[in-house]
Structures are given as C-alpha cells and as structure tokens.
Amino acid sequence: MKERIKYCNLCNIDFSTMYRVQYKNPKEWVFVCEQCLLQLKKKYSDYKYGGTWKK
Ligand SMILES: [Zn+2]
C-alpha cells in the first residue's frame, strides 16, 4: 500500500496525523501537526478547523 506524505505547513515535519486548518488571508487550507495546531489556536482566534487527516 502506498502512503502519501504530508508535511506540516509550519514546521515541515511529516506526521502520521495532520490537521486541516485555515488561518490566513487569503483563505487557504493547510495541513499542520498537533503541536502547530495548538500554536495556531493561541495566535489566531478565527482559525477554521477542517478535519483530521490520517495516513
Ligand atoms: Zn508542525
């Protein structure tokens, strides 16, 4: 089985579980890891959560 790899938009490390979020303008979906998601939550109050992505 072939696995697609996604890298965290902020720290550029690949994780098996990623979170799809929208936090900047223009609106754009990006994948981030759990650590970065927690950072985003603090910095951007209007971030949008778009689901969890697993390998
Ligand atoms: Zn990250």
PDB file of N, CA, C and O and ligand atoms in Angstrom:
ATOM      1  N   MET A   1       0.836  -1.193   0.000  1.00  0.00           N
ATOM      2  CA  MET A   1       0.000   0.000   0.000  1.00  0.00           C
ATOM      3  C   MET A   1       0.874   1.247   0.000  1.00  0.00           C
ATOM      4  O   MET A   1       1.839   1.358   0.749  1.00  0.00           O
ATOM      5  N   LYS A   2       0.507   2.147  -0.862  1.00  0.00           N
ATOM      6  CA  LYS A   2       1.302   3.360  -0.991  1.00  0.00           C
ATOM      7  C   LYS A   2       0.781   4.442  -0.042  1.00  0.00           C
ATOM      8  O   LYS A   2      -0.419   4.671   0.038  1.00  0.00           O
ATOM      9  N   GLU A   3       1.697   5.080   0.631  1.00  0.00           N
ATOM     10  CA  GLU A   3       1.288   6.130   1.562  1.00  0.00           C
ATOM     11  C   GLU A   3       1.682   7.504   1.048  1.00  0.00           C
ATOM     12  O   GLU A   3       2.798   7.716   0.613  1.00  0.00           O
ATOM     13  N   ARG A   4       0.732   8.389   1.130  1.00  0.00           N
ATOM     14  CA  ARG A   4       1.038   9.767   0.747  1.00  0.00           C
ATOM     15  C   ARG A   4       1.617  10.469   1.966  1.00  0.00           C
ATOM     16  O   ARG A   4       1.218  10.224   3.093  1.00  0.00           O
ATOM     17  N   ILE A   5       2.564  11.325   1.696  1.00  0.00           N
ATOM     18  CA  ILE A   5       3.179  12.037   2.811  1.00  0.00           C
ATOM     19  C   ILE A   5       2.799  13.507   2.772  1.00  0.00           C
ATOM     20  O   ILE A   5       2.862  14.146   1.734  1.00  0.00           O
ATOM     21  N   LYS A   6       2.386  13.989   3.898  1.00  0.00           N
ATOM     22  CA  LYS A   6       2.097  15.403   4.015  1.00  0.00           C
ATOM     23  C   LYS A   6       3.008  15.986   5.075  1.00  0.00           C
ATOM     24  O   LYS A   6       3.286  15.350   6.079  1.00  0.00           O
ATOM     25  N   TYR A   7       3.442  17.195   4.801  1.00  0.00           N
ATOM     26  CA  TYR A   7       4.301  17.856   5.771  1.00  0.00           C
ATOM     27  C   TYR A   7       3.553  18.991   6.435  1.00  0.00           C
ATOM     28  O   TYR A   7       2.738  19.661   5.806  1.00  0.00           O
ATOM     29  N   CYS A   8       3.894  19.202   7.676  1.00  0.00           N
ATOM     30  CA  CYS A   8       3.301  20.306   8.407  1.00  0.00           C
ATOM     31  C   CYS A   8       3.675  21.612   7.709  1.00  0.00           C
ATOM     32  O   CYS A   8       4.831  21.825   7.359  1.00  0.00           O
ATOM     33  N   ASN A   9       2.705  22.458   7.518  1.00  0.00           N
ATOM     34  CA  ASN A   9       2.913  23.728   6.830  1.00  0.00           C
ATOM     35  C   ASN A   9       3.828  24.666   7.623  1.00  0.00           C
ATOM     36  O   ASN A   9       4.434  25.576   7.076  1.00  0.00           O
ATOM     37  N   LEU A  10       3.917  24.451   8.896  1.00  0.00           N
ATOM     38  CA  LEU A  10       4.696  25.361   9.732  1.00  0.00           C
ATOM     39  C   LEU A  10       6.070  24.828  10.113  1.00  0.00           C
ATOM     40  O   LEU A  10       7.052  25.544  10.059  1.00  0.00           O
ATOM     41  N   CYS A  11       6.162  23.575  10.490  1.00  0.00           N
ATOM     42  CA  CYS A  11       7.465  23.069  10.912  1.00  0.00           C
ATOM     43  C   CYS A  11       8.091  22.113   9.891  1.00  0.00           C
ATOM     44  O   CYS A  11       9.218  21.663  10.069  1.00  0.00           O
ATOM     45  N   ASN A  12       7.351  21.816   8.810  1.00  0.00           N
ATOM     46  CA  ASN A  12       7.883  20.981   7.729  1.00  0.00           C
ATOM     47  C   ASN A  12       8.337  19.579   8.120  1.00  0.00           C
ATOM     48  O   ASN A  12       9.257  19.025   7.534  1.00  0.00           O
ATOM     49  N   ILE A  13       7.678  19.049   9.103  1.00  0.00           N
ATOM     50  CA  ILE A  13       7.976  17.681   9.505  1.00  0.00           C
ATOM     51  C   ILE A  13       6.763  16.835   9.124  1.00  0.00           C
ATOM     52  O   ILE A  13       5.640  17.321   9.161  1.00  0.00           O
ATOM     53  N   ASP A  14       7.002  15.613   8.714  1.00  0.00           N
ATOM     54  CA  ASP A  14       5.839  14.808   8.363  1.00  0.00           C
ATOM     55  C   ASP A  14       5.346  14.015   9.565  1.00  0.00           C
ATOM     56  O   ASP A  14       6.118  13.484  10.340  1.00  0.00           O
ATOM     57  N   PHE A  15       4.029  14.034   9.714  1.00  0.00           N
ATOM     58  CA  PHE A  15       3.395  13.348  10.836  1.00  0.00           C
ATOM     59  C   PHE A  15       2.344  12.400  10.301  1.00  0.00           C
ATOM     60  O   PHE A  15       1.821  12.613   9.206  1.00  0.00           O
ATOM     61  N   SER A  16       2.026  11.384  11.057  1.00  0.00           N
ATOM     62  CA  SER A  16       1.021  10.434  10.596  1.00  0.00           C
ATOM     63  C   SER A  16      -0.384  11.002  10.755  1.00  0.00           C
ATOM     64  O   SER A  16      -1.300  10.569  10.081  1.00  0.00           O
ATOM     65  N   THR A  17      -0.530  11.954  11.637  1.00  0.00           N
ATOM     66  CA  THR A  17      -1.824  12.603  11.800  1.00  0.00           C
ATOM     67  C   THR A  17      -1.657  14.106  11.608  1.00  0.00           C
ATOM     68  O   THR A  17      -0.826  14.726  12.259  1.00  0.00           O
ATOM     69  N   MET A  18      -2.436  14.647  10.683  1.00  0.00           N
ATOM     70  CA  MET A  18      -2.350  16.073  10.411  1.00  0.00           C
ATOM     71  C   MET A  18      -3.720  16.705  10.584  1.00  0.00           C
ATOM     72  O   MET A  18      -4.740  16.030  10.484  1.00  0.00           O
ATOM     73  N   TYR A  19      -3.717  17.999  10.797  1.00  0.00           N
ATOM     74  CA  TYR A  19      -4.971  18.712  10.978  1.00  0.00           C
ATOM     75  C   TYR A  19      -5.112  19.759   9.886  1.00  0.00           C
ATOM     76  O   TYR A  19      -4.184  20.526   9.632  1.00  0.00           O
ATOM     77  N   ARG A  20      -6.265  19.758   9.276  1.00  0.00           N
ATOM     78  CA  ARG A  20      -6.506  20.694   8.188  1.00  0.00           C
ATOM     79  C   ARG A  20      -7.083  21.977   8.769  1.00  0.00           C
ATOM     80  O   ARG A  20      -8.136  21.957   9.414  1.00  0.00           O
ATOM     81  N   VAL A  21      -6.398  23.065   8.547  1.00  0.00           N
ATOM     82  CA  VAL A  21      -6.859  24.343   9.094  1.00  0.00           C
ATOM     83  C   VAL A  21      -6.738  25.475   8.091  1.00  0.00           C
ATOM     84  O   VAL A  21      -5.974  25.410   7.127  1.00  0.00           O
ATOM     85  N   GLN A  22      -7.497  26.520   8.358  1.00  0.00           N
ATOM     86  CA  GLN A  22      -7.484  27.722   7.552  1.00  0.00           C
ATOM     87  C   GLN A  22      -7.273  28.864   8.532  1.00  0.00           C
ATOM     88  O   GLN A  22      -8.067  29.044   9.444  1.00  0.00           O
ATOM     89  N   TYR A  23      -6.201  29.583   8.400  1.00  0.00           N
ATOM     90  CA  TYR A  23      -5.958  30.632   9.399  1.00  0.00           C
ATOM     91  C   TYR A  23      -5.449  31.935   8.822  1.00  0.00           C
ATOM     92  O   TYR A  23      -5.300  32.917   9.531  1.00  0.00           O
ATOM     93  N   LYS A  24      -5.141  31.942   7.522  1.00  0.00           N
ATOM     94  CA  LYS A  24      -4.618  33.181   6.980  1.00  0.00           C
ATOM     95  C   LYS A  24      -5.444  33.702   5.814  1.00  0.00           C
ATOM     96  O   LYS A  24      -6.310  33.024   5.295  1.00  0.00           O
ATOM     97  N   ASN A  25      -5.140  34.922   5.427  1.00  0.00           N
ATOM     98  CA  ASN A  25      -5.793  35.540   4.294  1.00  0.00           C
ATOM     99  C   ASN A  25      -4.824  35.665   3.141  1.00  0.00           C
ATOM    100  O   ASN A  25      -3.709  36.121   3.340  1.00  0.00           O
ATOM    101  N   PRO A  26      -5.169  35.335   1.910  1.00  0.00           N
ATOM    102  CA  PRO A  26      -6.467  34.781   1.536  1.00  0.00           C
ATOM    103  C   PRO A  26      -6.667  33.383   2.120  1.00  0.00           C
ATOM    104  O   PRO A  26      -5.698  32.687   2.405  1.00  0.00           O
ATOM    105  N   LYS A  27      -7.892  33.002   2.234  1.00  0.00           N
ATOM    106  CA  LYS A  27      -8.232  31.721   2.846  1.00  0.00           C
ATOM    107  C   LYS A  27      -7.626  30.570   2.055  1.00  0.00           C
ATOM    108  O   LYS A  27      -7.815  30.454   0.854  1.00  0.00           O
ATOM    109  N   GLU A  28      -6.919  29.746   2.768  1.00  0.00           N
ATOM    110  CA  GLU A  28      -6.211  28.653   2.124  1.00  0.00           C
ATOM    111  C   GLU A  28      -6.116  27.506   3.124  1.00  0.00           C
ATOM    112  O   GLU A  28      -5.797  27.713   4.283  1.00  0.00           O
ATOM    113  N   TRP A  29      -6.404  26.301   2.653  1.00  0.00           N
ATOM    114  CA  TRP A  29      -6.322  25.169   3.555  1.00  0.00           C
ATOM    115  C   TRP A  29      -4.876  24.700   3.652  1.00  0.00           C
ATOM    116  O   TRP A  29      -4.217  24.513   2.646  1.00  0.00           O
ATOM    117  N   VAL A  30      -4.416  24.517   4.857  1.00  0.00           N
ATOM    118  CA  VAL A  30      -3.071  23.991   5.056  1.00  0.00           C
ATOM    119  C   VAL A  30      -3.135  22.860   6.076  1.00  0.00           C
ATOM    120  O   VAL A  30      -4.065  22.768   6.865  1.00  0.00           O
ATOM    121  N   PHE A  31      -2.129  22.016   6.024  1.00  0.00           N
ATOM    122  CA  PHE A  31      -2.047  20.922   6.984  1.00  0.00           C
ATOM    123  C   PHE A  31      -0.989  21.240   8.021  1.00  0.00           C
ATOM    124  O   PHE A  31       0.117  21.661   7.681  1.00  0.00           O
ATOM    125  N   VAL A  32      -1.337  21.060   9.261  1.00  0.00           N
ATOM    126  CA  VAL A  32      -0.370  21.294  10.328  1.00  0.00           C
ATOM    127  C   VAL A  32      -0.396  20.119  11.299  1.00  0.00           C
ATOM    128  O   VAL A  32      -1.348  19.348  11.347  1.00  0.00           O
ATOM    129  N   CYS A  33       0.667  20.006  12.081  1.00  0.00           N
ATOM    130  CA  CYS A  33       0.730  18.938  13.077  1.00  0.00           C
ATOM    131  C   CYS A  33       0.016  19.400  14.348  1.00  0.00           C
ATOM    132  O   CYS A  33      -0.405  20.548  14.458  1.00  0.00           O
ATOM    133  N   GLU A  34      -0.070  18.506  15.287  1.00  0.00           N
ATOM    134  CA  GLU A  34      -0.797  18.817  16.510  1.00  0.00           C
ATOM    135  C   GLU A  34      -0.145  19.956  17.294  1.00  0.00           C
ATOM    136  O   GLU A  34      -0.817  20.832  17.816  1.00  0.00           O
ATOM    137  N   GLN A  35       1.183  19.939  17.356  1.00  0.00           N
ATOM    138  CA  GLN A  35       1.913  20.991  18.069  1.00  0.00           C
ATOM    139  C   GLN A  35       1.602  22.359  17.483  1.00  0.00           C
ATOM    140  O   GLN A  35       1.330  23.316  18.202  1.00  0.00           O
ATOM    141  N   CYS A  36       1.673  22.441  16.159  1.00  0.00           N
ATOM    142  CA  CYS A  36       1.439  23.719  15.491  1.00  0.00           C
ATOM    143  C   CYS A  36      -0.023  24.136  15.571  1.00  0.00           C
ATOM    144  O   CYS A  36      -0.326  25.318  15.608  1.00  0.00           O
ATOM    145  N   LEU A  37      -0.905  23.162  15.596  1.00  0.00           N
ATOM    146  CA  LEU A  37      -2.321  23.464  15.741  1.00  0.00           C
ATOM    147  C   LEU A  37      -2.564  24.190  17.064  1.00  0.00           C
ATOM    148  O   LEU A  37      -3.300  25.162  17.131  1.00  0.00           O
ATOM    149  N   LEU A  38      -1.893  23.745  18.095  1.00  0.00           N
ATOM    150  CA  LEU A  38      -2.038  24.366  19.403  1.00  0.00           C
ATOM    151  C   LEU A  38      -1.527  25.802  19.382  1.00  0.00           C
ATOM    152  O   LEU A  38      -2.095  26.688  20.012  1.00  0.00           O
ATOM    153  N   GLN A  39      -0.454  26.027  18.631  1.00  0.00           N
ATOM    154  CA  GLN A  39       0.090  27.375  18.484  1.00  0.00           C
ATOM    155  C   GLN A  39      -0.911  28.264  17.748  1.00  0.00           C
ATOM    156  O   GLN A  39      -1.140  29.407  18.132  1.00  0.00           O
ATOM    157  N   LEU A  40      -1.472  27.716  16.681  1.00  0.00           N
ATOM    158  CA  LEU A  40      -2.435  28.467  15.885  1.00  0.00           C
ATOM    159  C   LEU A  40      -3.645  28.878  16.703  1.00  0.00           C
ATOM    160  O   LEU A  40      -4.140  29.987  16.584  1.00  0.00           O
ATOM    161  N   LYS A  41      -4.089  27.957  17.527  1.00  0.00           N
ATOM    162  CA  LYS A  41      -5.260  28.225  18.359  1.00  0.00           C
ATOM    163  C   LYS A  41      -5.037  29.446  19.235  1.00  0.00           C
ATOM    164  O   LYS A  41      -5.937  30.221  19.485  1.00  0.00           O
ATOM    165  N   LYS A  42      -3.805  29.588  19.710  1.00  0.00           N
ATOM    166  CA  LYS A  42      -3.480  30.721  20.583  1.00  0.00           C
ATOM    167  C   LYS A  42      -3.369  32.014  19.796  1.00  0.00           C
ATOM    168  O   LYS A  42      -3.832  33.059  20.226  1.00  0.00           O
ATOM    169  N   LYS A  43      -2.724  31.925  18.623  1.00  0.00           N
ATOM    170  CA  LYS A  43      -2.450  33.133  17.834  1.00  0.00           C
ATOM    171  C   LYS A  43      -3.625  33.621  17.008  1.00  0.00           C
ATOM    172  O   LYS A  43      -3.839  34.813  16.869  1.00  0.00           O
ATOM    173  N   TYR A  44      -4.355  32.666  16.419  1.00  0.00           N
ATOM    174  CA  TYR A  44      -5.441  33.067  15.532  1.00  0.00           C
ATOM    175  C   TYR A  44      -6.775  32.617  16.090  1.00  0.00           C
ATOM    176  O   TYR A  44      -7.107  31.438  16.042  1.00  0.00           O
ATOM    177  N   SER A  45      -7.518  33.592  16.565  1.00  0.00           N
ATOM    178  CA  SER A  45      -8.798  33.247  17.176  1.00  0.00           C
ATOM    179  C   SER A  45      -9.828  32.848  16.120  1.00  0.00           C
ATOM    180  O   SER A  45     -10.793  32.157  16.421  1.00  0.00           O
ATOM    181  N   ASP A  46      -9.610  33.274  14.871  1.00  0.00           N
ATOM    182  CA  ASP A  46     -10.603  32.982  13.843  1.00  0.00           C
ATOM    183  C   ASP A  46     -10.184  31.832  12.927  1.00  0.00           C
ATOM    184  O   ASP A  46     -10.663  31.712  11.820  1.00  0.00           O
ATOM    185  N   TYR A  47      -9.293  31.011  13.401  1.00  0.00           N
ATOM    186  CA  TYR A  47      -8.874  29.886  12.564  1.00  0.00           C
ATOM    187  C   TYR A  47     -10.046  28.917  12.382  1.00  0.00           C
ATOM    188  O   TYR A  47     -10.941  28.827  13.215  1.00  0.00           O
ATOM    189  N   LYS A  48     -10.000  28.202  11.293  1.00  0.00           N
ATOM    190  CA  LYS A  48     -11.083  27.281  10.971  1.00  0.00           C
ATOM    191  C   LYS A  48     -10.520  25.864  10.893  1.00  0.00           C
ATOM    192  O   LYS A  48      -9.514  25.625  10.222  1.00  0.00           O
ATOM    193  N   TYR A  49     -11.184  24.969  11.554  1.00  0.00           N
ATOM    194  CA  TYR A  49     -10.746  23.575  11.566  1.00  0.00           C
ATOM    195  C   TYR A  49     -11.480  22.782  10.509  1.00  0.00           C
ATOM    196  O   TYR A  49     -12.700  22.845  10.420  1.00  0.00           O
ATOM    197  N   GLY A  50     -10.728  22.074   9.697  1.00  0.00           N
ATOM    198  CA  GLY A  50     -11.356  21.385   8.574  1.00  0.00           C
ATOM    199  C   GLY A  50     -11.267  19.877   8.602  1.00  0.00           C
ATOM    200  O   GLY A  50     -11.511  19.219   7.595  1.00  0.00           O
ATOM    201  N   GLY A  51     -10.874  19.325   9.744  1.00  0.00           N
ATOM    202  CA  GLY A  51     -10.850  17.882   9.832  1.00  0.00           C
ATOM    203  C   GLY A  51      -9.472  17.311  10.095  1.00  0.00           C
ATOM    204  O   GLY A  51      -8.464  17.992   9.954  1.00  0.00           O
ATOM    205  N   THR A  52      -9.459  16.071  10.467  1.00  0.00           N
ATOM    206  CA  THR A  52      -8.211  15.383  10.759  1.00  0.00           C
ATOM    207  C   THR A  52      -7.845  14.490   9.592  1.00  0.00           C
ATOM    208  O   THR A  52      -8.719  13.869   8.981  1.00  0.00           O
ATOM    209  N   TRP A  53      -6.608  14.450   9.239  1.00  0.00           N
ATOM    210  CA  TRP A  53      -6.135  13.667   8.105  1.00  0.00           C
ATOM    211  C   TRP A  53      -5.138  12.634   8.607  1.00  0.00           C
ATOM    212  O   TRP A  53      -4.164  12.967   9.277  1.00  0.00           O
ATOM    213  N   LYS A  54      -5.419  11.366   8.298  1.00  0.00           N
ATOM    214  CA  LYS A  54      -4.518  10.300   8.737  1.00  0.00           C
ATOM    215  C   LYS A  54      -3.982   9.518   7.578  1.00  0.00           C
ATOM    216  O   LYS A  54      -4.663   9.310   6.583  1.00  0.00           O
ATOM    217  N   LYS A  55      -2.780   9.063   7.696  1.00  0.00           N
ATOM    218  CA  LYS A  55      -2.137   8.247   6.670  1.00  0.00           C
ATOM    219  C   LYS A  55      -2.813   6.894   6.575  1.00  0.00           C
ATOM    220  O   LYS A  55      -3.152   6.318   7.580  1.00  0.00           O
TER     221      LYS A  55
HETATM  222 ZN    ZN B   1       4.116  21.453  12.794  1.00  0.00          ZN
END
